[in-house]
Amino acid sequence: MRRATLWVALTVALWSSGFAAAQASARLAQVELGFLGQPVAGAWNPVRVTVRDVGSGHLTLVVDQGSLREGELPWSTVLPIVGGAGVRVLEADVYLPAWRSLVWTLEAGGELIASGALPRDAADRRPVDLVVSARPGDVAGRLEGRVIDLAAAELPTRAAAYDGVRSIWFDGSSAAPSPAALTAAAVAGVTVVAFDAARDDPAWERVLPLDGWTGIGAGGWWTGPGPSGAELQAARIDLHAWLAAFAAASGVAAPAGPPAGRVATLASLYALLVFVAWRVGGAPGMATWLVVVGGGTLLASSAWRPSAATLTETRSLYVAAGELAVRQSAHDLFTLPAGSVAVERVARPTGAVAGRTVLGPAASTTLRLDRWRGATLVEAPAATAARLGLDADGRSWAVGGAVLTDVRVVGGAAWDRLEPGVALAGPHDPEPLTGAAAAFEALLPAGAAWARAGRDWHVALPPGVRW
Amino acid sequence: MSAHGSRLAEAVSERLRVGELPQVGFLLLAALVVALGLAWPSVGNPNEAWYAVAQLRSVLIALLALGYGMGLAAAGPTGAAGTAVGVLVVALSLLPLELVAHAGSVPATPAWWAWAATPVAVGGQLALGAGLGGLIRLLRLWVVAPLLVPAAVVGAVALDLRLGITLFNPLTAALQVAPGFLATHAALAAIGLAVAFVAVRRGWGAP
């Protein structure tokens, strides 16, 4: 009896250890889109992939942007996953257009590890407000819309991750966010609000203003009484609308080509010369024929053919306050033959088109376009140094080595040229604008300055608080 | 140049200098010039001229080669060779006009395709025309000869539509790289050359 009991106990112990070992080696794959699984449609969103004990593979998101009239318009995003033993966390930023359906699959080692989907109802374009606090309810009560309570460690340091974020609130009651994360958020257009105990935290005194507003990039930091939801909305710069207006100013267009009359005249001359060569006959005739046909071929091949089958132009929009700016680069593509066009960047189209983007070291974005069609691809926002500044008196100044031209202050004066180290010339009344430039300036707040540097546009926001 | 080569060169030159071939050739050139002028867009519009010009050129060459092919057997060996090369010269003379349209439209089809396909297509269509001509002589159906050339082109289009592949259709072969089209016409041209070689050895049309 005692021996039987011993055997039973031994068997149970061995089985339990085996079960625990099996559990410990169980694979794990989790995908989180947006902050705490709440993505913002029509914006760049952070994605976090957590895997354990899986091989290398990729995460594929397929978004259908189509409609009943247009049919399916799939946009695919592929994120390579480097697998291996242990837990691995991969973070990146993906663009999610407003979707009719969103499906993601995680494949590793040649097999499907996990999958998921988001319904159409989850495609919410409203920006989110993030709260880092032990008492999130105090903040949520004053804001309408999507409020997300999260820990400071979950704030990324990439500007693109905050494309769909309106504000970040912290009160010092929980672990403080890193200055790098808050700076990245402010550059991307977020209003960072530090209130209550955070204002008294010595660690923040060096980086936060004692009171009031500090503009950083397209957003800024605020210490003071917390703004209302309406004030936050008023402070938020519609970067997407500015970018759309900037993208509309594309200089890439279909090649003009020669007029029909000239083509017909030269073609008629060619036909006549060929006929004469035939009628001359003999060796001189054949030699003349060869020269005429050869010359016609060379002329047709070189004179009127565009330099490339796909015309491209890359431009960037910078929005700055202080020393930092958010940069968004636009790639204008125009294809003459139908086919696939690609850029070696992670980007999203400005319109609803089918395509695919691959993240990682071999990043690329590919679209399929019909012949004589154009499209603009826009990269994710990124933090960079400002090139145009605006002081408290409303005067513009150039930063770094860039020479800026056509400098204008909205509702104010204009300068022809702004050069670092060179005294600013006298201002003059701004010339009236037309077309895309006028539409762009109409979106800027009063007192903002903007200028051009080649194909790039630079905007400097006025330093005052925006509400 | 050998004696054969000299005679061939003389025959080609004579064929292009006098007779109806230069008139027909000029007519084809004029047709393409008109098509180019009409299809060329006004400034700011997409240029779709190549699609019309390429298909017109391809059909005109098919009609030319089939028509002259039907009469090859009636000419002597030197005359037949001169006519065949003369037809090829006319066909090649049309290509720069298509190249102008290609440069303006920039289609996905490469520019070299027309240059590669035309000599092979002409050879195959001449051989096919010669075969049709032999059939007419055999059946003594001279009255249908003028109808047979366009009917052959229509038949080629219908056959390819039925098969779902481009083997004989000059319209679709003009707009895309079609290896099947090249293969069939190369085979027809090889058969035609072989038949002509045998015919020369047997005295070409001798009673």
mmCIF file of N, CA and C in Angstrom, chain A residues 160-247:
data_model
loop_
_atom_site.group_PDB
_atom_site.id
_atom_site.type_symbol
_atom_site.label_atom_id
_atom_site.label_comp_id
_atom_site.label_asym_id
_atom_site.label_seq_id
_atom_site.Cartn_x
_atom_site.Cartn_y
_atom_site.Cartn_z
ATOM 1 N N ALA A 160 6.125 59.251 -35.130
ATOM 2 C CA ALA A 160 5.044 58.714 -35.964
ATOM 3 C C ALA A 160 3.977 58.021 -35.128
ATOM 4 N N ALA A 161 4.358 57.494 -33.969
ATOM 5 C CA ALA A 161 3.390 56.764 -33.151
ATOM 6 C C ALA A 161 2.296 57.687 -32.613
ATOM 7 N N TYR A 162 2.566 58.995 -32.589
ATOM 8 C CA TYR A 162 1.629 59.947 -31.998
ATOM 9 C C TYR A 162 0.805 60.687 -33.046
ATOM 10 N N ASP A 163 0.781 60.159 -34.253
ATOM 11 C CA ASP A 163 0.047 60.840 -35.325
ATOM 12 C C ASP A 163 -1.441 60.954 -35.004
ATOM 13 N N GLY A 164 -1.989 59.968 -34.284
ATOM 14 C CA GLY A 164 -3.414 59.982 -33.954
ATOM 15 C C GLY A 164 -3.686 60.398 -32.515
ATOM 16 N N VAL A 165 -2.720 61.039 -31.873
ATOM 17 C CA VAL A 165 -2.868 61.421 -30.462
ATOM 18 C C VAL A 165 -3.085 62.926 -30.372
ATOM 19 N N ARG A 166 -4.033 63.336 -29.558
ATOM 20 C CA ARG A 166 -4.312 64.764 -29.401
ATOM 21 C C ARG A 166 -3.560 65.338 -28.202
ATOM 22 N N SER A 167 -3.538 64.616 -27.080
ATOM 23 C CA SER A 167 -2.893 65.163 -25.889
ATOM 24 C C SER A 167 -2.381 64.026 -25.017
ATOM 25 N N ILE A 168 -1.391 64.361 -24.212
ATOM 26 C CA ILE A 168 -0.884 63.450 -23.179
ATOM 27 C C ILE A 168 -0.929 64.200 -21.853
ATOM 28 N N TRP A 169 -1.525 63.572 -20.863
ATOM 29 C CA TRP A 169 -1.656 64.204 -19.546
ATOM 30 C C TRP A 169 -0.865 63.402 -18.526
ATOM 31 N N PHE A 170 -0.107 64.081 -17.693
ATOM 32 C CA PHE A 170 0.490 63.387 -16.555
ATOM 33 C C PHE A 170 0.526 64.344 -15.369
ATOM 34 N N ASP A 171 0.325 63.744 -14.202
ATOM 35 C CA ASP A 171 0.199 64.562 -12.999
ATOM 36 C C ASP A 171 1.226 64.214 -11.942
ATOM 37 N N GLY A 172 2.178 63.335 -12.267
ATOM 38 C CA GLY A 172 3.213 62.992 -11.299
ATOM 39 C C GLY A 172 2.786 61.969 -10.279
ATOM 40 N N SER A 173 1.535 61.471 -10.343
ATOM 41 C CA SER A 173 1.092 60.487 -9.350
ATOM 42 C C SER A 173 1.588 59.086 -9.677
ATOM 43 N N SER A 174 2.097 58.893 -10.876
ATOM 44 C CA SER A 174 2.661 57.595 -11.248
ATOM 45 C C SER A 174 4.038 57.851 -11.842
ATOM 46 N N ALA A 175 4.699 56.797 -12.264
ATOM 47 C CA ALA A 175 6.043 56.938 -12.844
ATOM 48 C C ALA A 175 6.010 57.923 -14.009
ATOM 49 N N ALA A 176 7.001 58.794 -14.054
ATOM 50 C CA ALA A 176 6.997 59.862 -15.053
ATOM 51 C C ALA A 176 7.388 59.340 -16.432
ATOM 52 N N PRO A 177 6.767 59.864 -17.484
ATOM 53 C CA PRO A 177 7.194 59.505 -18.848
ATOM 54 C C PRO A 177 8.583 60.050 -19.123
ATOM 55 N N SER A 178 9.267 59.444 -20.057
ATOM 56 C CA SER A 178 10.611 59.922 -20.392
ATOM 57 C C SER A 178 10.501 61.212 -21.199
ATOM 58 N N PRO A 179 11.428 62.139 -21.004
ATOM 59 C CA PRO A 179 11.416 63.367 -21.814
ATOM 60 C C PRO A 179 11.493 63.063 -23.311
ATOM 61 N N ALA A 180 12.202 61.992 -23.678
ATOM 62 C CA ALA A 180 12.302 61.663 -25.103
ATOM 63 C C ALA A 180 10.930 61.332 -25.674
ATOM 64 N N ALA A 181 10.135 60.583 -24.922
ATOM 65 C CA ALA A 181 8.793 60.228 -25.398
ATOM 66 C C ALA A 181 7.921 61.466 -25.511
ATOM 67 N N LEU A 182 7.983 62.328 -24.509
ATOM 68 C CA LEU A 182 7.144 63.524 -24.537
ATOM 69 C C LEU A 182 7.591 64.489 -25.629
ATOM 70 N N THR A 183 8.888 64.563 -25.865
ATOM 71 C CA THR A 183 9.378 65.428 -26.941
ATOM 72 C C THR A 183 8.922 64.903 -28.293
ATOM 73 N N ALA A 184 9.033 63.590 -28.486
ATOM 74 C CA ALA A 184 8.578 63.005 -29.750
ATOM 75 C C ALA A 184 7.100 63.279 -29.955
ATOM 76 N N ALA A 185 6.323 63.165 -28.881
ATOM 77 C CA ALA A 185 4.888 63.409 -28.989
ATOM 78 C C ALA A 185 4.611 64.866 -29.335
ATOM 79 N N ALA A 186 5.290 65.788 -28.653
ATOM 80 C CA ALA A 186 5.058 67.213 -28.918
ATOM 81 C C ALA A 186 5.445 67.552 -30.345
ATOM 82 N N VAL A 187 6.560 67.043 -30.824
ATOM 83 C CA VAL A 187 6.992 67.319 -32.203
ATOM 84 C C VAL A 187 5.908 66.905 -33.192
ATOM 85 N N ALA A 188 5.249 65.771 -32.903
ATOM 86 C CA ALA A 188 4.238 65.249 -33.829
ATOM 87 C C ALA A 188 2.920 65.997 -33.763
ATOM 88 N N GLY A 189 2.795 66.965 -32.868
ATOM 89 C CA GLY A 189 1.574 67.759 -32.811
ATOM 90 C C GLY A 189 0.757 67.547 -31.554
ATOM 91 N N VAL A 190 1.295 66.799 -30.578
ATOM 92 C CA VAL A 190 0.545 66.502 -29.359
ATOM 93 C C VAL A 190 0.707 67.659 -28.364
ATOM 94 N N THR A 191 -0.354 67.956 -27.634
ATOM 95 C CA THR A 191 -0.264 68.899 -26.516
ATOM 96 C C THR A 191 0.021 68.086 -25.265
ATOM 97 N N VAL A 192 1.201 68.281 -24.699
ATOM 98 C CA VAL A 192 1.580 67.561 -23.482
ATOM 99 C C VAL A 192 1.206 68.443 -22.298
ATOM 100 N N VAL A 193 0.369 67.929 -21.425
ATOM 101 C CA VAL A 193 -0.132 68.721 -20.299
ATOM 102 C C VAL A 193 0.431 68.140 -19.005
ATOM 103 N N ALA A 194 1.199 68.946 -18.311
ATOM 104 C CA ALA A 194 1.731 68.552 -16.999
ATOM 105 C C ALA A 194 1.018 69.397 -15.948
ATOM 106 N N PHE A 195 0.342 68.739 -15.023
ATOM 107 C CA PHE A 195 -0.406 69.512 -14.041
ATOM 108 C C PHE A 195 -0.258 68.868 -12.670
ATOM 109 N N ASP A 196 -0.751 69.565 -11.676
ATOM 110 C CA ASP A 196 -0.709 69.123 -10.285
ATOM 111 C C ASP A 196 0.717 68.804 -9.855
ATOM 112 N N ALA A 197 0.943 67.642 -9.334
ATOM 113 C CA ALA A 197 2.228 67.317 -8.723
ATOM 114 C C ALA A 197 3.370 67.328 -9.722
ATOM 115 N N ALA A 198 3.076 67.094 -10.996
ATOM 116 C CA ALA A 198 4.163 67.054 -11.981
ATOM 117 C C ALA A 198 4.878 68.387 -12.055
ATOM 118 N N ARG A 199 4.145 69.439 -11.797
ATOM 119 C CA ARG A 199 4.761 70.755 -11.910
ATOM 120 C C ARG A 199 5.786 70.967 -10.806
ATOM 121 N N ASP A 200 5.643 70.269 -9.715
ATOM 122 C CA ASP A 200 6.562 70.462 -8.601
ATOM 123 C C ASP A 200 7.687 69.445 -8.598
ATOM 124 N N ASP A 201 7.701 68.549 -9.552
ATOM 125 C CA ASP A 201 8.728 67.503 -9.596
ATOM 126 C C ASP A 201 10.051 68.140 -10.000
ATOM 127 N N PRO A 202 11.087 68.051 -9.144
ATOM 128 C CA PRO A 202 12.365 68.688 -9.483
ATOM 129 C C PRO A 202 12.964 68.139 -10.776
ATOM 130 N N ALA A 203 12.708 66.874 -11.046
ATOM 131 C CA ALA A 203 13.292 66.290 -12.256
ATOM 132 C C ALA A 203 12.783 66.983 -13.504
ATOM 133 N N TRP A 204 11.616 67.591 -13.426
ATOM 134 C CA TRP A 204 11.039 68.201 -14.621
ATOM 135 C C TRP A 204 11.295 69.684 -14.711
ATOM 136 N N GLU A 205 11.812 70.261 -13.657
ATOM 137 C CA GLU A 205 11.979 71.714 -13.690
ATOM 138 C C GLU A 205 12.954 72.153 -14.765
ATOM 139 N N ARG A 206 13.928 71.256 -15.035
ATOM 140 C CA ARG A 206 14.929 71.643 -16.038
ATOM 141 C C ARG A 206 14.355 71.626 -17.448
ATOM 142 N N VAL A 207 13.345 70.804 -17.680
ATOM 143 C CA VAL A 207 12.861 70.654 -19.054
ATOM 144 C C VAL A 207 11.491 71.272 -19.282
ATOM 145 N N LEU A 208 10.722 71.453 -18.234
ATOM 146 C CA LEU A 208 9.393 72.021 -18.411
ATOM 147 C C LEU A 208 9.394 73.494 -18.013
ATOM 148 N N PRO A 209 8.607 74.299 -18.725
ATOM 149 C CA PRO A 209 8.490 75.699 -18.294
ATOM 150 C C PRO A 209 7.771 75.747 -16.952
ATOM 151 N N LEU A 210 8.115 76.736 -16.161
ATOM 152 C CA LEU A 210 7.474 76.857 -14.861
ATOM 153 C C LEU A 210 5.979 77.033 -15.011
ATOM 154 N N ASP A 211 5.617 77.742 -15.993
ATOM 155 C CA ASP A 211 4.209 77.979 -16.212
ATOM 156 C C ASP A 211 3.994 78.363 -17.665
ATOM 157 N N GLY A 212 2.938 77.860 -18.260
ATOM 158 C CA GLY A 212 2.601 78.319 -19.600
ATOM 159 C C GLY A 212 2.987 77.328 -20.680
ATOM 160 N N TRP A 213 3.143 77.871 -21.878
ATOM 161 C CA TRP A 213 3.265 77.074 -23.099
ATOM 162 C C TRP A 213 4.671 77.149 -23.675
ATOM 163 N N THR A 214 5.170 76.007 -24.128
ATOM 164 C CA THR A 214 6.408 75.946 -24.914
ATOM 165 C C THR A 214 6.115 75.176 -26.185
ATOM 166 N N GLY A 215 6.253 75.850 -27.301
ATOM 167 C CA GLY A 215 6.014 75.185 -28.577
ATOM 168 C C GLY A 215 7.181 74.291 -28.940
ATOM 169 N N ILE A 216 6.890 73.062 -29.343
ATOM 170 C CA ILE A 216 7.915 72.111 -29.791
ATOM 171 C C ILE A 216 7.361 71.452 -31.050
ATOM 172 N N GLY A 217 8.013 71.684 -32.159
ATOM 173 C CA GLY A 217 7.535 71.080 -33.402
ATOM 174 C C GLY A 217 6.117 71.549 -33.711
ATOM 175 N N ALA A 218 5.246 70.587 -34.034
ATOM 176 C CA ALA A 218 3.865 70.938 -34.344
ATOM 177 C C ALA A 218 2.995 70.985 -33.099
ATOM 178 N N GLY A 219 3.531 70.637 -31.934
ATOM 179 C CA GLY A 219 2.758 70.650 -30.693
ATOM 180 C C GLY A 219 3.468 71.457 -29.641
ATOM 181 N N GLY A 220 3.405 70.974 -28.394
ATOM 182 C CA GLY A 220 4.086 71.707 -27.342
ATOM 183 C C GLY A 220 3.738 71.166 -25.976
ATOM 184 N N TRP A 221 4.378 71.768 -24.982
ATOM 185 C CA TRP A 221 4.144 71.419 -23.586
ATOM 186 C C TRP A 221 3.405 72.545 -22.895
ATOM 187 N N TRP A 222 2.497 72.169 -21.999
ATOM 188 C CA TRP A 222 1.725 73.160 -21.260
ATOM 189 C C TRP A 222 1.764 72.798 -19.786
ATOM 190 N N THR A 223 2.109 73.765 -18.961
ATOM 191 C CA THR A 223 1.968 73.582 -17.523
ATOM 192 C C THR A 223 1.047 74.676 -17.029
ATOM 193 N N GLY A 224 0.016 74.263 -16.366
ATOM 194 C CA GLY A 224 -0.964 75.226 -15.897
ATOM 195 C C GLY A 224 -2.285 74.527 -15.725
ATOM 196 N N PRO A 225 -3.345 75.295 -15.525
ATOM 197 C CA PRO A 225 -4.674 74.656 -15.422
ATOM 198 C C PRO A 225 -4.954 73.846 -16.688
ATOM 199 N N GLY A 226 -5.441 72.662 -16.500
ATOM 200 C CA GLY A 226 -5.668 71.772 -17.643
ATOM 201 C C GLY A 226 -6.678 72.357 -18.614
ATOM 202 N N PRO A 227 -6.401 72.332 -19.901
ATOM 203 C CA PRO A 227 -7.354 72.855 -20.894
ATOM 204 C C PRO A 227 -8.546 71.914 -21.045
ATOM 205 N N SER A 228 -9.630 72.457 -21.577
ATOM 206 C CA SER A 228 -10.800 71.632 -21.854
ATOM 207 C C SER A 228 -10.610 70.909 -23.181
ATOM 208 N N GLY A 229 -11.545 70.009 -23.458
ATOM 209 C CA GLY A 229 -11.479 69.287 -24.732
ATOM 210 C C GLY A 229 -11.566 70.239 -25.909
ATOM 211 N N ALA A 230 -12.415 71.267 -25.803
ATOM 212 C CA ALA A 230 -12.557 72.219 -26.907
ATOM 213 C C ALA A 230 -11.273 73.007 -27.100
ATOM 214 N N GLU A 231 -10.611 73.351 -25.999
ATOM 215 C CA GLU A 231 -9.348 74.096 -26.113
ATOM 216 C C GLU A 231 -8.260 73.215 -26.726
ATOM 217 N N LEU A 232 -8.247 71.960 -26.348
ATOM 218 C CA LEU A 232 -7.269 71.047 -26.944
ATOM 219 C C LEU A 232 -7.502 70.900 -28.445
ATOM 220 N N GLN A 233 -8.775 70.821 -28.804
ATOM 221 C CA GLN A 233 -9.082 70.677 -30.222
ATOM 222 C C GLN A 233 -8.670 71.923 -30.988
ATOM 223 N N ALA A 234 -8.845 73.088 -30.369
ATOM 224 C CA ALA A 234 -8.448 74.342 -31.026
ATOM 225 C C ALA A 234 -6.933 74.411 -31.168
ATOM 226 N N ALA A 235 -6.216 73.830 -30.206
ATOM 227 C CA ALA A 235 -4.751 73.891 -30.243
ATOM 228 C C ALA A 235 -4.171 72.910 -31.250
ATOM 229 N N ARG A 236 -4.937 71.899 -31.590
ATOM 230 C CA ARG A 236 -4.396 70.835 -32.455
ATOM 231 C C ARG A 236 -4.284 71.318 -33.894
ATOM 232 N N ILE A 237 -3.116 71.199 -34.440
ATOM 233 C CA ILE A 237 -2.889 71.566 -35.833
ATOM 234 C C ILE A 237 -3.319 70.409 -36.716
ATOM 235 N N ASP A 238 -4.086 70.722 -37.736
ATOM 236 C CA ASP A 238 -4.538 69.680 -38.657
ATOM 237 C C ASP A 238 -3.414 69.382 -39.642
ATOM 238 N N LEU A 239 -2.434 68.612 -39.168
ATOM 239 C CA LEU A 239 -1.277 68.313 -40.013
ATOM 240 C C LEU A 239 -1.687 67.567 -41.278
ATOM 241 N N HIS A 240 -2.714 66.733 -41.180
ATOM 242 C CA HIS A 240 -3.126 65.973 -42.363
ATOM 243 C C HIS A 240 -3.638 66.912 -43.450
ATOM 244 N N ALA A 241 -4.406 67.943 -43.047
ATOM 245 C CA ALA A 241 -4.916 68.889 -44.045
ATOM 246 C C ALA A 241 -3.772 69.708 -44.626
ATOM 247 N N TRP A 242 -2.823 70.101 -43.797
ATOM 248 C CA TRP A 242 -1.669 70.851 -44.308
ATOM 249 C C TRP A 242 -0.895 69.992 -45.297
ATOM 250 N N LEU A 243 -0.743 68.718 -44.941
ATOM 251 C CA LEU A 243 0.010 67.813 -45.802
ATOM 252 C C LEU A 243 -0.712 67.598 -47.130
ATOM 253 N N ALA A 244 -2.044 67.505 -47.068
ATOM 254 C CA ALA A 244 -2.811 67.323 -48.299
ATOM 255 C C ALA A 244 -2.650 68.545 -49.203
ATOM 256 N N ALA A 245 -2.674 69.744 -48.606
ATOM 257 C CA ALA A 245 -2.498 70.965 -49.404
ATOM 258 C C ALA A 245 -1.084 71.022 -49.976
ATOM 259 N N PHE A 246 -0.101 70.593 -49.193
ATOM 260 C CA PHE A 246 1.283 70.563 -49.672
ATOM 261 C C PHE A 246 1.428 69.555 -50.810
ATOM 262 N N ALA A 247 0.795 68.382 -50.644
ATOM 263 C CA ALA A 247 0.879 67.347 -51.672
ATOM 264 C C ALA A 247 0.213 67.803 -52.968
#
